[in-house]
PDB file of N, CA and C in Angstrom:
ATOM      1  N   ILE R1306     -69.289-231.412 -47.608  1.00 49.00           N
ATOM      2  CA  ILE R1306     -69.363-230.669 -46.662  1.00 49.00           C
ATOM      3  C   ILE R1306     -70.223-231.006 -45.964  1.00 49.00           C
ATOM      4  N   PRO R1307     -69.666-230.267 -44.513  1.00 53.00           N
ATOM      5  CA  PRO R1307     -69.891-230.953 -43.023  1.00 53.00           C
ATOM      6  C   PRO R1307     -71.903-230.730 -42.961  1.00 53.00           C
ATOM      7  N   LEU R1308     -72.083-231.778 -42.139  1.00 55.00           N
ATOM      8  CA  LEU R1308     -73.705-231.354 -41.351  1.00 55.00           C
ATOM      9  C   LEU R1308     -73.900-230.112 -40.980  1.00 55.00           C
ATOM     10  N   PRO R1309     -74.852-229.806 -41.104  1.00 58.00           N
ATOM     11  CA  PRO R1309     -75.356-228.617 -40.459  1.00 58.00           C
ATOM     12  C   PRO R1309     -75.613-228.384 -38.713  1.00 58.00           C
ATOM     13  N   GLY R1310     -74.619-227.649 -38.192  1.00 62.00           N
ATOM     14  CA  GLY R1310     -74.261-227.864 -37.013  1.00 62.00           C
ATOM     15  C   GLY R1310     -73.066-228.324 -36.050  1.00 62.00           C
ATOM     16  N   THR R1311     -72.212-228.816 -37.017  1.00 59.00           N
ATOM     17  CA  THR R1311     -71.364-229.420 -37.169  1.00 59.00           C
ATOM     18  C   THR R1311     -69.874-228.096 -36.784  1.00 59.00           C
ATOM     19  N   ARG R1312     -69.436-228.726 -35.533  1.00 61.00           N
ATOM     20  CA  ARG R1312     -68.253-227.466 -35.230  1.00 61.00           C
ATOM     21  C   ARG R1312     -67.173-228.311 -35.381  1.00 61.00           C
ATOM     22  N   THR R1313     -66.059-227.498 -35.724  1.00 56.00           N
ATOM     23  CA  THR R1313     -64.423-228.031 -35.976  1.00 56.00           C
ATOM     24  C   THR R1313     -63.629-228.180 -34.547  1.00 56.00           C
ATOM     25  N   ASP R1314     -64.413-227.721 -33.451  1.00 59.00           N
ATOM     26  CA  ASP R1314     -63.766-227.648 -32.111  1.00 59.00           C
ATOM     27  C   ASP R1314     -64.048-228.421 -31.792  1.00 59.00           C
ATOM     28  N   GLN R1315     -64.501-229.691 -31.906  1.00 60.00           N
ATOM     29  CA  GLN R1315     -65.116-230.708 -31.079  1.00 60.00           C
ATOM     30  C   GLN R1315     -64.532-231.972 -31.708  1.00 60.00           C
ATOM     31  N   PRO R1316     -63.706-232.515 -30.568  1.00 55.00           N
ATOM     32  CA  PRO R1316     -62.443-233.929 -31.165  1.00 55.00           C
ATOM     33  C   PRO R1316     -63.023-234.906 -31.905  1.00 55.00           C
ATOM     34  N   THR R1317     -64.326-235.069 -32.414  1.00 62.00           N
ATOM     35  CA  THR R1317     -65.207-236.293 -33.083  1.00 62.00           C
ATOM     36  C   THR R1317     -65.430-235.600 -34.267  1.00 62.00           C
ATOM     37  N   ALA R1318     -65.479-233.743 -34.522  1.00 72.00           N
ATOM     38  CA  ALA R1318     -66.139-233.575 -35.539  1.00 72.00           C
ATOM     39  C   ALA R1318     -65.205-234.240 -37.139  1.00 72.00           C
ATOM     40  N   THR R1319     -65.618-235.093 -38.117  1.00 85.00           N
ATOM     41  CA  THR R1319     -65.105-235.479 -39.180  1.00 85.00           C
ATOM     42  C   THR R1319     -65.814-235.183 -40.061  1.00 85.00           C
ATOM     43  N   ASN R1320     -65.384-234.863 -41.231  1.00 91.00           N
ATOM     44  CA  ASN R1320     -66.228-235.099 -42.526  1.00 91.00           C
ATOM     45  C   ASN R1320     -65.694-235.750 -43.679  1.00 91.00           C
ATOM     46  N   ALA R1321     -64.151-236.072 -43.178  1.00 93.00           N
ATOM     47  CA  ALA R1321     -63.423-236.408 -44.598  1.00 93.00           C
ATOM     48  C   ALA R1321     -62.643-237.998 -44.149  1.00 93.00           C
ATOM     49  N   VAL R1322     -62.318-238.705 -44.710  1.00 94.00           N
ATOM     50  CA  VAL R1322     -61.870-240.089 -44.749  1.00 94.00           C
ATOM     51  C   VAL R1322     -60.401-239.642 -45.295  1.00 94.00           C
ATOM     52  N   ILE R1323     -59.087-240.046 -44.974  1.00 93.00           N
ATOM     53  CA  ILE R1323     -57.632-239.258 -45.229  1.00 93.00           C
ATOM     54  C   ILE R1323     -56.710-240.618 -45.311  1.00 93.00           C
ATOM     55  N   ASN R1324     -56.180-240.470 -46.843  1.00 93.00           N
ATOM     56  CA  ASN R1324     -55.525-241.483 -46.856  1.00 93.00           C
ATOM     57  C   ASN R1324     -54.061-240.690 -47.237  1.00 93.00           C
ATOM     58  N   TRP R1325     -52.863-241.275 -46.576  1.00 90.00           N
ATOM     59  CA  TRP R1325     -51.582-240.573 -47.045  1.00 90.00           C
ATOM     60  C   TRP R1325     -50.739-241.532 -47.206  1.00 90.00           C
ATOM     61  N   HIS R1326     -49.769-241.478 -48.261  1.00 89.00           N
ATOM     62  CA  HIS R1326     -48.981-242.338 -48.405  1.00 89.00           C
ATOM     63  C   HIS R1326     -48.159-241.792 -49.098  1.00 89.00           C
ATOM     64  N   VAL R1327     -46.994-242.421 -48.339  1.00 89.00           N
ATOM     65  CA  VAL R1327     -45.370-241.762 -48.600  1.00 89.00           C
ATOM     66  C   VAL R1327     -44.854-243.317 -48.952  1.00 89.00           C
ATOM     67  N   ARG R1328     -43.561-242.251 -49.919  1.00 88.00           N
ATOM     68  CA  ARG R1328     -43.073-243.361 -51.312  1.00 88.00           C
ATOM     69  C   ARG R1328     -41.948-242.580 -51.202  1.00 88.00           C
ATOM     70  N   SER R1329     -40.725-243.650 -51.531  1.00 87.00           N
ATOM     71  CA  SER R1329     -39.463-243.241 -51.770  1.00 87.00           C
ATOM     72  C   SER R1329     -39.788-242.912 -53.111  1.00 87.00           C
ATOM     73  N   ASN R1330     -38.537-241.347 -53.516  1.00 86.00           N
ATOM     74  CA  ASN R1330     -38.500-241.055 -55.044  1.00 86.00           C
ATOM     75  C   ASN R1330     -37.333-241.236 -55.753  1.00 86.00           C
ATOM     76  N   VAL R1331     -36.712-242.516 -55.174  1.00 88.00           N
ATOM     77  CA  VAL R1331     -35.602-242.679 -55.773  1.00 88.00           C
ATOM     78  C   VAL R1331     -36.350-244.018 -56.524  1.00 88.00           C
ATOM     79  N   PRO R1332     -35.817-244.148 -57.905  1.00 87.00           N
ATOM     80  CA  PRO R1332     -36.589-245.249 -58.816  1.00 87.00           C
ATOM     81  C   PRO R1332     -36.240-246.772 -58.120  1.00 87.00           C
ATOM     82  N   GLU R1333     -34.849-247.094 -57.625  1.00 89.00           N
ATOM     83  CA  GLU R1333     -34.664-248.122 -57.400  1.00 89.00           C
ATOM     84  C   GLU R1333     -34.845-248.433 -56.116  1.00 89.00           C
ATOM     85  N   GLU R1334     -35.872-248.076 -55.482  1.00 88.00           N
ATOM     86  CA  GLU R1334     -36.447-248.351 -54.022  1.00 88.00           C
ATOM     87  C   GLU R1334     -38.017-247.564 -54.191  1.00 88.00           C
ATOM     88  N   ALA R1335     -38.458-247.888 -55.534  1.00 83.00           N
ATOM     89  CA  ALA R1335     -40.191-248.045 -55.618  1.00 83.00           C
ATOM     90  C   ALA R1335     -41.026-248.594 -55.007  1.00 83.00           C
ATOM     91  N   ASP R1336     -40.295-249.821 -54.195  1.00 87.00           N
ATOM     92  CA  ASP R1336     -41.234-250.573 -53.204  1.00 87.00           C
ATOM     93  C   ASP R1336     -41.394-249.741 -51.722  1.00 87.00           C
ATOM     94  N   ASN R1337     -40.752-248.694 -51.602  1.00 92.00           N
ATOM     95  CA  ASN R1337     -40.214-248.397 -49.974  1.00 92.00           C
ATOM     96  C   ASN R1337     -41.644-247.453 -49.964  1.00 92.00           C
ATOM     97  N   LYS R1338     -42.340-247.921 -49.126  1.00 93.00           N
ATOM     98  CA  LYS R1338     -43.867-246.861 -48.801  1.00 93.00           C
ATOM     99  C   LYS R1338     -44.209-247.389 -47.544  1.00 93.00           C
ATOM    100  N   ILE R1339     -45.143-246.369 -47.181  1.00 93.00           N
ATOM    101  CA  ILE R1339     -45.646-246.182 -45.970  1.00 93.00           C
ATOM    102  C   ILE R1339     -47.192-245.681 -46.102  1.00 93.00           C
ATOM    103  N   ASP R1340     -48.349-246.613 -45.700  1.00 94.00           N
ATOM    104  CA  ASP R1340     -49.681-245.840 -46.280  1.00 94.00           C
ATOM    105  C   ASP R1340     -50.499-245.703 -44.825  1.00 94.00           C
ATOM    106  N   TYR R1341     -51.033-244.617 -44.619  1.00 94.00           N
ATOM    107  CA  TYR R1341     -51.940-244.409 -43.128  1.00 94.00           C
ATOM    108  C   TYR R1341     -53.050-244.060 -43.905  1.00 94.00           C
ATOM    109  N   SER R1342     -54.026-244.204 -42.825  1.00 95.00           N
ATOM    110  CA  SER R1342     -55.263-243.754 -43.145  1.00 95.00           C
ATOM    111  C   SER R1342     -55.963-243.488 -41.722  1.00 95.00           C
ATOM    112  N   GLY R1343     -57.234-242.230 -41.736  1.00 95.00           N
ATOM    113  CA  GLY R1343     -57.772-242.159 -40.902  1.00 95.00           C
ATOM    114  C   GLY R1343     -59.038-240.930 -41.335  1.00 95.00           C
ATOM    115  N   ALA R1344     -59.173-240.057 -40.369  1.00 94.00           N
ATOM    116  CA  ALA R1344     -60.131-239.334 -40.481  1.00 94.00           C
ATOM    117  C   ALA R1344     -59.967-237.913 -40.102  1.00 94.00           C
ATOM    118  N   GLY R1345     -60.558-236.681 -40.361  1.00 93.00           N
ATOM    119  CA  GLY R1345     -60.696-235.153 -39.919  1.00 93.00           C
ATOM    120  C   GLY R1345     -61.475-234.410 -40.397  1.00 93.00           C
ATOM    121  N   PHE R1346     -61.204-233.177 -40.084  1.00 93.00           N
ATOM    122  CA  PHE R1346     -62.618-232.173 -40.664  1.00 93.00           C
ATOM    123  C   PHE R1346     -61.725-231.451 -41.467  1.00 93.00           C
ATOM    124  N   VAL R1347     -62.360-231.467 -42.854  1.00 93.00           N
ATOM    125  CA  VAL R1347     -61.624-230.822 -44.218  1.00 93.00           C
ATOM    126  C   VAL R1347     -62.318-230.184 -44.535  1.00 93.00           C
ATOM    127  N   SER R1348     -61.378-228.782 -44.945  1.00 93.00           N
ATOM    128  CA  SER R1348     -62.610-227.415 -45.760  1.00 93.00           C
ATOM    129  C   SER R1348     -62.049-227.373 -46.741  1.00 93.00           C
ATOM    130  N   PHE R1349     -62.841-227.163 -47.790  1.00 91.00           N
ATOM    131  CA  PHE R1349     -62.192-227.026 -49.461  1.00 91.00           C
ATOM    132  C   PHE R1349     -62.604-225.478 -49.445  1.00 91.00           C
ATOM    133  N   TYR R1350     -61.607-224.392 -50.256  1.00 95.00           N
ATOM    134  CA  TYR R1350     -62.201-223.168 -50.826  1.00 95.00           C
ATOM    135  C   TYR R1350     -61.317-223.371 -52.070  1.00 95.00           C
ATOM    136  N   PRO R1351     -62.244-223.524 -53.084  1.00 94.00           N
ATOM    137  CA  PRO R1351     -61.649-223.161 -54.665  1.00 94.00           C
ATOM    138  C   PRO R1351     -61.213-221.897 -54.964  1.00 94.00           C
ATOM    139  N   LYS R1352     -60.098-222.061 -55.454  1.00 91.00           N
ATOM    140  CA  LYS R1352     -59.191-220.879 -56.369  1.00 91.00           C
ATOM    141  C   LYS R1352     -59.287-220.680 -57.900  1.00 91.00           C
ATOM    142  N   LYS R1353     -58.703-219.950 -58.578  1.00 89.00           N
ATOM    143  CA  LYS R1353     -58.650-220.064 -60.451  1.00 89.00           C
ATOM    144  C   LYS R1353     -57.900-221.303 -60.068  1.00 89.00           C
ATOM    145  N   THR R1354     -56.685-221.166 -59.557  1.00 90.00           N
ATOM    146  CA  THR R1354     -55.313-222.516 -60.529  1.00 90.00           C
ATOM    147  C   THR R1354     -55.813-223.461 -59.310  1.00 90.00           C
ATOM    148  N   GLY R1355     -56.193-223.605 -58.349  1.00 93.00           N
ATOM    149  CA  GLY R1355     -56.622-225.071 -57.545  1.00 93.00           C
ATOM    150  C   GLY R1355     -57.773-224.923 -56.575  1.00 93.00           C
ATOM    151  N   ALA R1356     -57.014-225.050 -55.288  1.00 94.00           N
ATOM    152  CA  ALA R1356     -57.922-224.975 -53.836  1.00 94.00           C
ATOM    153  C   ALA R1356     -56.934-225.018 -52.877  1.00 94.00           C
ATOM    154  N   GLN R1357     -57.202-224.164 -51.849  1.00 96.00           N
ATOM    155  CA  GLN R1357     -56.787-223.803 -50.203  1.00 96.00           C
ATOM    156  C   GLN R1357     -57.547-224.742 -49.691  1.00 96.00           C
ATOM    157  N   ILE R1358     -57.100-225.888 -48.802  1.00 95.00           N
ATOM    158  CA  ILE R1358     -57.180-226.973 -48.525  1.00 95.00           C
ATOM    159  C   ILE R1358     -56.752-226.985 -46.981  1.00 95.00           C
ATOM    160  N   VAL R1359     -57.906-227.094 -45.733  1.00 95.00           N
ATOM    161  CA  VAL R1359     -57.556-227.022 -44.497  1.00 95.00           C
ATOM    162  C   VAL R1359     -58.104-228.093 -43.700  1.00 95.00           C
ATOM    163  N   ILE R1360     -57.056-228.525 -43.150  1.00 94.00           N
ATOM    164  CA  ILE R1360     -57.338-230.049 -42.176  1.00 94.00           C
ATOM    165  C   ILE R1360     -57.262-229.922 -40.709  1.00 94.00           C
ATOM    166  N   ARG R1361     -58.067-230.373 -40.044  1.00 92.00           N
ATOM    167  CA  ARG R1361     -58.394-229.851 -38.461  1.00 92.00           C
ATOM    168  C   ARG R1361     -58.720-231.426 -37.903  1.00 92.00           C
ATOM    169  N   ASN R1362     -58.138-231.524 -36.807  1.00 90.00           N
ATOM    170  CA  ASN R1362     -58.507-232.208 -35.854  1.00 90.00           C
ATOM    171  C   ASN R1362     -58.182-234.042 -36.455  1.00 90.00           C
ATOM    172  N   ALA R1363     -57.571-234.221 -37.379  1.00 93.00           N
ATOM    173  CA  ALA R1363     -57.063-235.487 -38.188  1.00 93.00           C
ATOM    174  C   ALA R1363     -56.256-236.424 -36.937  1.00 93.00           C
ATOM    175  N   THR R1364     -56.404-237.869 -37.254  1.00 93.00           N
ATOM    176  CA  THR R1364     -55.785-238.579 -36.738  1.00 93.00           C
ATOM    177  C   THR R1364     -55.530-239.524 -37.874  1.00 93.00           C
ATOM    178  N   MET R1365     -54.476-240.327 -37.833  1.00 94.00           N
ATOM    179  CA  MET R1365     -53.966-241.341 -38.837  1.00 94.00           C
ATOM    180  C   MET R1365     -53.537-242.367 -38.056  1.00 94.00           C
ATOM    181  N   THR R1366     -53.795-243.585 -38.804  1.00 94.00           N
ATOM    182  CA  THR R1366     -52.962-245.044 -38.389  1.00 94.00           C
ATOM    183  C   THR R1366     -52.469-245.397 -39.602  1.00 94.00           C
ATOM    184  N   LEU R1367     -51.189-246.121 -39.071  1.00 94.00           N
ATOM    185  CA  LEU R1367     -50.399-247.150 -40.173  1.00 94.00           C
ATOM    186  C   LEU R1367     -51.573-248.311 -40.645  1.00 94.00           C
ATOM    187  N   GLN R1368     -51.072-248.117 -41.928  1.00 94.00           N
ATOM    188  CA  GLN R1368     -51.876-249.377 -42.671  1.00 94.00           C
ATOM    189  C   GLN R1368     -51.220-250.524 -43.342  1.00 94.00           C
ATOM    190  N   ASN R1369     -50.297-249.890 -43.911  1.00 93.00           N
ATOM    191  CA  ASN R1369     -49.195-250.873 -44.588  1.00 93.00           C
ATOM    192  C   ASN R1369     -48.067-250.088 -44.603  1.00 93.00           C
ATOM    193  N   ARG R1370     -46.922-251.132 -44.577  1.00 93.00           N
ATOM    194  CA  ARG R1370     -45.530-251.042 -44.895  1.00 93.00           C
ATOM    195  C   ARG R1370     -44.878-251.690 -45.440  1.00 93.00           C
ATOM    196  N   SER R1371     -43.726-251.198 -46.449  1.00 92.00           N
ATOM    197  CA  SER R1371     -43.076-252.121 -46.906  1.00 92.00           C
ATOM    198  C   SER R1371     -41.840-251.521 -47.251  1.00 92.00           C
ATOM    199  N   GLY R1372     -40.683-252.084 -47.420  1.00 91.00           N
ATOM    200  CA  GLY R1372     -39.079-251.776 -47.954  1.00 91.00           C
ATOM    201  C   GLY R1372     -38.569-251.231 -46.647  1.00 91.00           C
ATOM    202  N   ASN R1373     -37.578-250.336 -47.051  1.00 88.00           N
ATOM    203  CA  ASN R1373     -36.741-249.573 -45.884  1.00 88.00           C
ATOM    204  C   ASN R1373     -36.925-248.320 -45.243  1.00 88.00           C
ATOM    205  N   LEU R1374     -38.668-247.838 -45.594  1.00 89.00           N
ATOM    206  CA  LEU R1374     -38.827-246.502 -44.738  1.00 89.00           C
ATOM    207  C   LEU R1374     -38.786-247.052 -43.384  1.00 89.00           C
ATOM    208  N   VAL R1375     -39.117-246.214 -42.778  1.00 89.00           N
ATOM    209  CA  VAL R1375     -39.128-246.160 -41.268  1.00 89.00           C
ATOM    210  C   VAL R1375     -40.207-245.316 -41.039  1.00 89.00           C
ATOM    211  N   ASP R1376     -41.353-245.737 -40.159  1.00 90.00           N
ATOM    212  CA  ASP R1376     -42.346-245.154 -39.589  1.00 90.00           C
ATOM    213  C   ASP R1376     -41.857-244.154 -38.431  1.00 90.00           C
ATOM    214  N   VAL R1377     -41.795-242.844 -38.499  1.00 87.00           N
ATOM    215  CA  VAL R1377     -41.130-241.964 -37.410  1.00 87.00           C
ATOM    216  C   VAL R1377     -42.349-241.405 -37.160  1.00 87.00           C
ATOM    217  N   PHE R1378     -43.627-241.426 -37.451  1.00 86.00           N
ATOM    218  CA  PHE R1378     -44.677-240.766 -37.199  1.00 86.00           C
ATOM    219  C   PHE R1378     -45.394-241.366 -35.897  1.00 86.00           C
ATOM    220  N   GLY R1379     -45.391-242.599 -36.222  1.00 85.00           N
ATOM    221  CA  GLY R1379     -46.464-243.367 -34.942  1.00 85.00           C
ATOM    222  C   GLY R1379     -47.713-243.308 -35.160  1.00 85.00           C
ATOM    223  N   LYS R1380     -48.853-242.540 -34.458  1.00 89.00           N
ATOM    224  CA  LYS R1380     -49.922-242.231 -34.805  1.00 89.00           C
ATOM    225  C   LYS R1380     -50.177-240.900 -34.993  1.00 89.00           C
ATOM    226  N   PRO R1381     -49.964-240.222 -36.182  1.00 88.00           N
ATOM    227  CA  PRO R1381     -49.744-238.813 -36.366  1.00 88.00           C
ATOM    228  C   PRO R1381     -51.115-238.311 -36.221  1.00 88.00           C
ATOM    229  N   ALA R1382     -50.908-236.753 -35.896  1.00 91.00           N
ATOM    230  CA  ALA R1382     -52.361-236.120 -35.764  1.00 91.00           C
ATOM    231  C   ALA R1382     -51.986-234.913 -36.418  1.00 91.00           C
ATOM    232  N   VAL R1383     -53.102-234.887 -37.624  1.00 90.00           N
ATOM    233  CA  VAL R1383     -52.875-233.766 -38.405  1.00 90.00           C
ATOM    234  C   VAL R1383     -53.526-232.329 -38.350  1.00 90.00           C
ATOM    235  N   THR R1384     -52.940-231.145 -38.504  1.00 93.00           N
ATOM    236  CA  THR R1384     -53.671-230.199 -38.639  1.00 93.00           C
ATOM    237  C   THR R1384     -52.646-229.022 -39.580  1.00 93.00           C
ATOM    238  N   GLY R1385     -53.254-228.736 -40.335  1.00 95.00           N
ATOM    239  CA  GLY R1385     -52.866-227.424 -40.983  1.00 95.00           C
ATOM    240  C   GLY R1385     -53.377-227.092 -42.335  1.00 95.00           C
ATOM    241  N   SER R1386     -52.679-226.377 -43.285  1.00 96.00           N
ATOM    242  CA  SER R1386     -53.454-225.894 -44.850  1.00 96.00           C
ATOM    243  C   SER R1386     -52.312-226.340 -45.599  1.00 96.00           C
ATOM    244  N   PHE R1387     -53.005-226.427 -47.119  1.00 93.00           N
ATOM    245  CA  PHE R1387     -51.964-225.940 -48.138  1.00 93.00           C
ATOM    246  C   PHE R1387     -53.028-225.449 -49.402  1.00 93.00           C
ATOM    247  N   HIS R1388     -52.110-225.360 -50.273  1.00 94.00           N
ATOM    248  CA  HIS R1388     -52.657-224.707 -51.785  1.00 94.00           C
ATOM    249  C   HIS R1388     -52.433-225.862 -52.741  1.00 94.00           C
ATOM    250  N   VAL R1389     -53.600-226.351 -53.540  1.00 91.00           N
ATOM    251  CA  VAL R1389     -52.928-227.135 -54.258  1.00 91.00           C
ATOM    252  C   VAL R1389     -53.254-226.658 -56.077  1.00 91.00           C
ATOM    253  N   VAL R1390     -52.574-226.939 -56.903  1.00 92.00           N
ATOM    254  CA  VAL R1390     -52.772-226.357 -57.810  1.00 92.00           C
ATOM    255  C   VAL R1390     -52.869-227.789 -59.169  1.00 92.00           C
ATOM    256  N   ARG R1391     -54.038-227.371 -59.941  1.00 90.00           N
ATOM    257  CA  ARG R1391     -54.405-228.263 -61.088  1.00 90.00           C
ATOM    258  C   ARG R1391     -53.420-228.922 -61.315  1.00 90.00           C
ATOM    259  N   ASN R1392     -53.202-230.345 -62.036  1.00 91.00           N
ATOM    260  CA  ASN R1392     -52.471-230.415 -62.762  1.00 91.00           C
ATOM    261  C   ASN R1392     -52.724-231.953 -63.027  1.00 91.00           C
ATOM    262  N   ASP R1393     -53.630-232.294 -64.395  1.00 89.00           N
ATOM    263  CA  ASP R1393     -54.220-233.754 -64.204  1.00 89.00           C
ATOM    264  C   ASP R1393     -53.085-234.611 -64.881  1.00 89.00           C
ATOM    265  N   GLY R1394     -51.903-234.408 -65.459  1.00 92.00           N
ATOM    266  CA  GLY R1394     -50.658-235.603 -65.932  1.00 92.00           C
ATOM    267  C   GLY R1394     -50.594-236.113 -64.651  1.00 92.00           C
ATOM    268  N   VAL R1395     -50.208-235.330 -63.406  1.00 89.00           N
ATOM    269  CA  VAL R1395     -49.255-235.655 -62.338  1.00 89.00           C
ATOM    270  C   VAL R1395     -50.547-236.295 -61.973  1.00 89.00           C
ATOM    271  N   VAL R1396     -51.715-236.128 -61.885  1.00 86.00           N
ATOM    272  CA  VAL R1396     -52.604-236.681 -60.680  1.00 86.00           C
ATOM    273  C   VAL R1396     -52.589-238.172 -61.203  1.00 86.00           C
ATOM    274  N   LYS R1397     -52.953-238.269 -62.778  1.00 90.00           N
ATOM    275  CA  LYS R1397     -52.595-239.430 -63.668  1.00 90.00           C
ATOM    276  C   LYS R1397     -51.484-240.522 -63.107  1.00 90.00           C
ATOM    277  N   ASP R1398     -50.297-239.699 -63.207  1.00 89.00           N
ATOM    278  CA  ASP R1398     -48.683-240.577 -62.943  1.00 89.00           C
ATOM    279  C   ASP R1398     -48.941-241.127 -61.715  1.00 89.00           C
ATOM    280  N   ILE R1399     -49.441-240.429 -60.651  1.00 85.00           N
ATOM    281  CA  ILE R1399     -49.571-240.889 -59.239  1.00 85.00           C
ATOM    282  C   ILE R1399     -50.634-241.871 -59.326  1.00 85.00           C
ATOM    283  N   LEU R1400     -51.873-241.614 -59.700  1.00 86.00           N
ATOM    284  CA  LEU R1400     -52.585-242.597 -59.173  1.00 86.00           C
ATOM    285  C   LEU R1400     -52.739-244.126 -60.154  1.00 86.00           C
ATOM    286  N   ALA R1401     -51.737-244.320 -61.331  1.00 86.00           N
ATOM    287  CA  ALA R1401     -50.955-245.320 -61.991  1.00 86.00           C
ATOM    288  C   ALA R1401     -50.166-246.054 -60.888  1.00 86.00           C
ATOM    289  N   SER R1402     -49.720-245.170 -60.416  1.00 83.00           N
ATOM    290  CA  SER R1402     -48.368-245.724 -59.912  1.00 83.00           C
ATOM    291  C   SER R1402     -48.968-246.370 -58.029  1.00 83.00           C
ATOM    292  N   LEU R1403     -50.183-245.975 -57.866  1.00 81.00           N
ATOM    293  CA  LEU R1403     -50.530-246.386 -56.806  1.00 81.00           C
ATOM    294  C   LEU R1403     -51.527-247.658 -57.195  1.00 81.00           C
ATOM    295  N   ASN R1404     -52.093-247.898 -58.080  1.00 72.00           N
ATOM    296  CA  ASN R1404     -52.820-248.700 -58.777  1.00 72.00           C
ATOM    297  C   ASN R1404     -52.090-249.354 -60.306  1.00 72.00           C
ATOM    298  N   PRO R1405     -51.048-250.275 -59.826  1.00 68.00           N
ATOM    299  CA  PRO R1405     -50.283-250.899 -61.193  1.00 68.00           C
ATOM    300  C   PRO R1405     -51.335-251.751 -61.960  1.00 68.00           C
ATOM    301  N   PRO R1406     -50.784-251.518 -63.418  1.00 64.00           N
ATOM    302  CA  PRO R1406     -51.908-252.502 -64.023  1.00 64.00           C
ATOM    303  C   PRO R1406     -51.873-253.932 -63.830  1.00 64.00           C
ATOM    304  N   THR R1407     -52.706-254.927 -63.876  1.00 63.00           N
ATOM    305  CA  THR R1407     -52.321-256.216 -64.073  1.00 63.00           C
ATOM    306  C   THR R1407     -51.828-256.945 -65.176  1.00 63.00           C
ATOM    307  N   THR R1408     -51.306-257.878 -64.791  1.00 62.00           N
ATOM    308  CA  THR R1408     -50.296-258.470 -65.873  1.00 62.00           C
ATOM    309  C   THR R1408     -50.874-259.324 -66.811  1.00 62.00           C
ATOM    310  N   GLY R1409     -52.255-259.782 -66.580  1.00 57.00           N
ATOM    311  CA  GLY R1409     -52.852-260.809 -67.075  1.00 57.00           C
ATOM    312  C   GLY R1409     -53.426-260.005 -68.157  1.00 57.00           C
ATOM    313  N   PRO R1410     -54.221-260.680 -69.091  1.00 57.00           N
ATOM    314  CA  PRO R1410     -54.916-260.637 -70.490  1.00 57.00           C
ATOM    315  C   PRO R1410     -55.930-259.498 -69.831  1.00 57.00           C
ATOM    316  N   SER R1411     -56.122-258.624 -70.563  1.00 53.00           N
ATOM    317  CA  SER R1411     -57.512-257.468 -69.949  1.00 53.00           C
ATOM    318  C   SER R1411     -59.194-258.200 -70.277  1.00 53.00           C
ATOM    319  N   MET R1412     -59.977-257.520 -69.945  1.00 50.00           N
ATOM    320  CA  MET R1412     -61.142-258.456 -69.871  1.00 50.00           C
ATOM    321  C   MET R1412     -61.617-257.891 -71.638  1.00 50.00           C
ATOM    322  N   ALA R1413     -60.879-257.094 -72.336  1.00 53.00           N
ATOM    323  CA  ALA R1413     -61.542-257.094 -73.550  1.00 53.00           C
ATOM    324  C   ALA R1413     -60.701-257.929 -74.537  1.00 53.00           C
ATOM    325  N   GLN R1414     -59.530-258.506 -73.742  1.00 53.00           N
ATOM    326  CA  GLN R1414     -58.905-259.518 -74.505  1.00 53.00           C
ATOM    327  C   GLN R1414     -59.425-260.753 -74.525  1.00 53.00           C
ATOM    328  N   ARG R1415     -60.316-261.225 -73.581  1.00 48.00           N
ATOM    329  CA  ARG R1415     -60.885-262.150 -73.266  1.00 48.00           C
ATOM    330  C   ARG R1415     -61.816-263.020 -74.068  1.00 48.00           C
TER     331      ARG R1415
END
């Protein structure tokens, strides 16, 4: 929720940190990725099945790149809206792919 008096038309108006991850969907190219981060003004409108998200005045910078993907965006500016549908299983799978488990023994096994 933005601070009182914050206007979305101000170039410096931000209320969200945005992390954007571009990944290859080809299994043998799983290490191909580009990570961007930045900030912008985000509005969230809950709906029955998910939410409507509106992004304004967001700017991003390249944070990490590996594999064969090419950074075609440079320093992207992001403005737009989209509808998200809640799917807990997909979210769990994506988060697991972004934070792979460690290969050593777990804390409980030590």
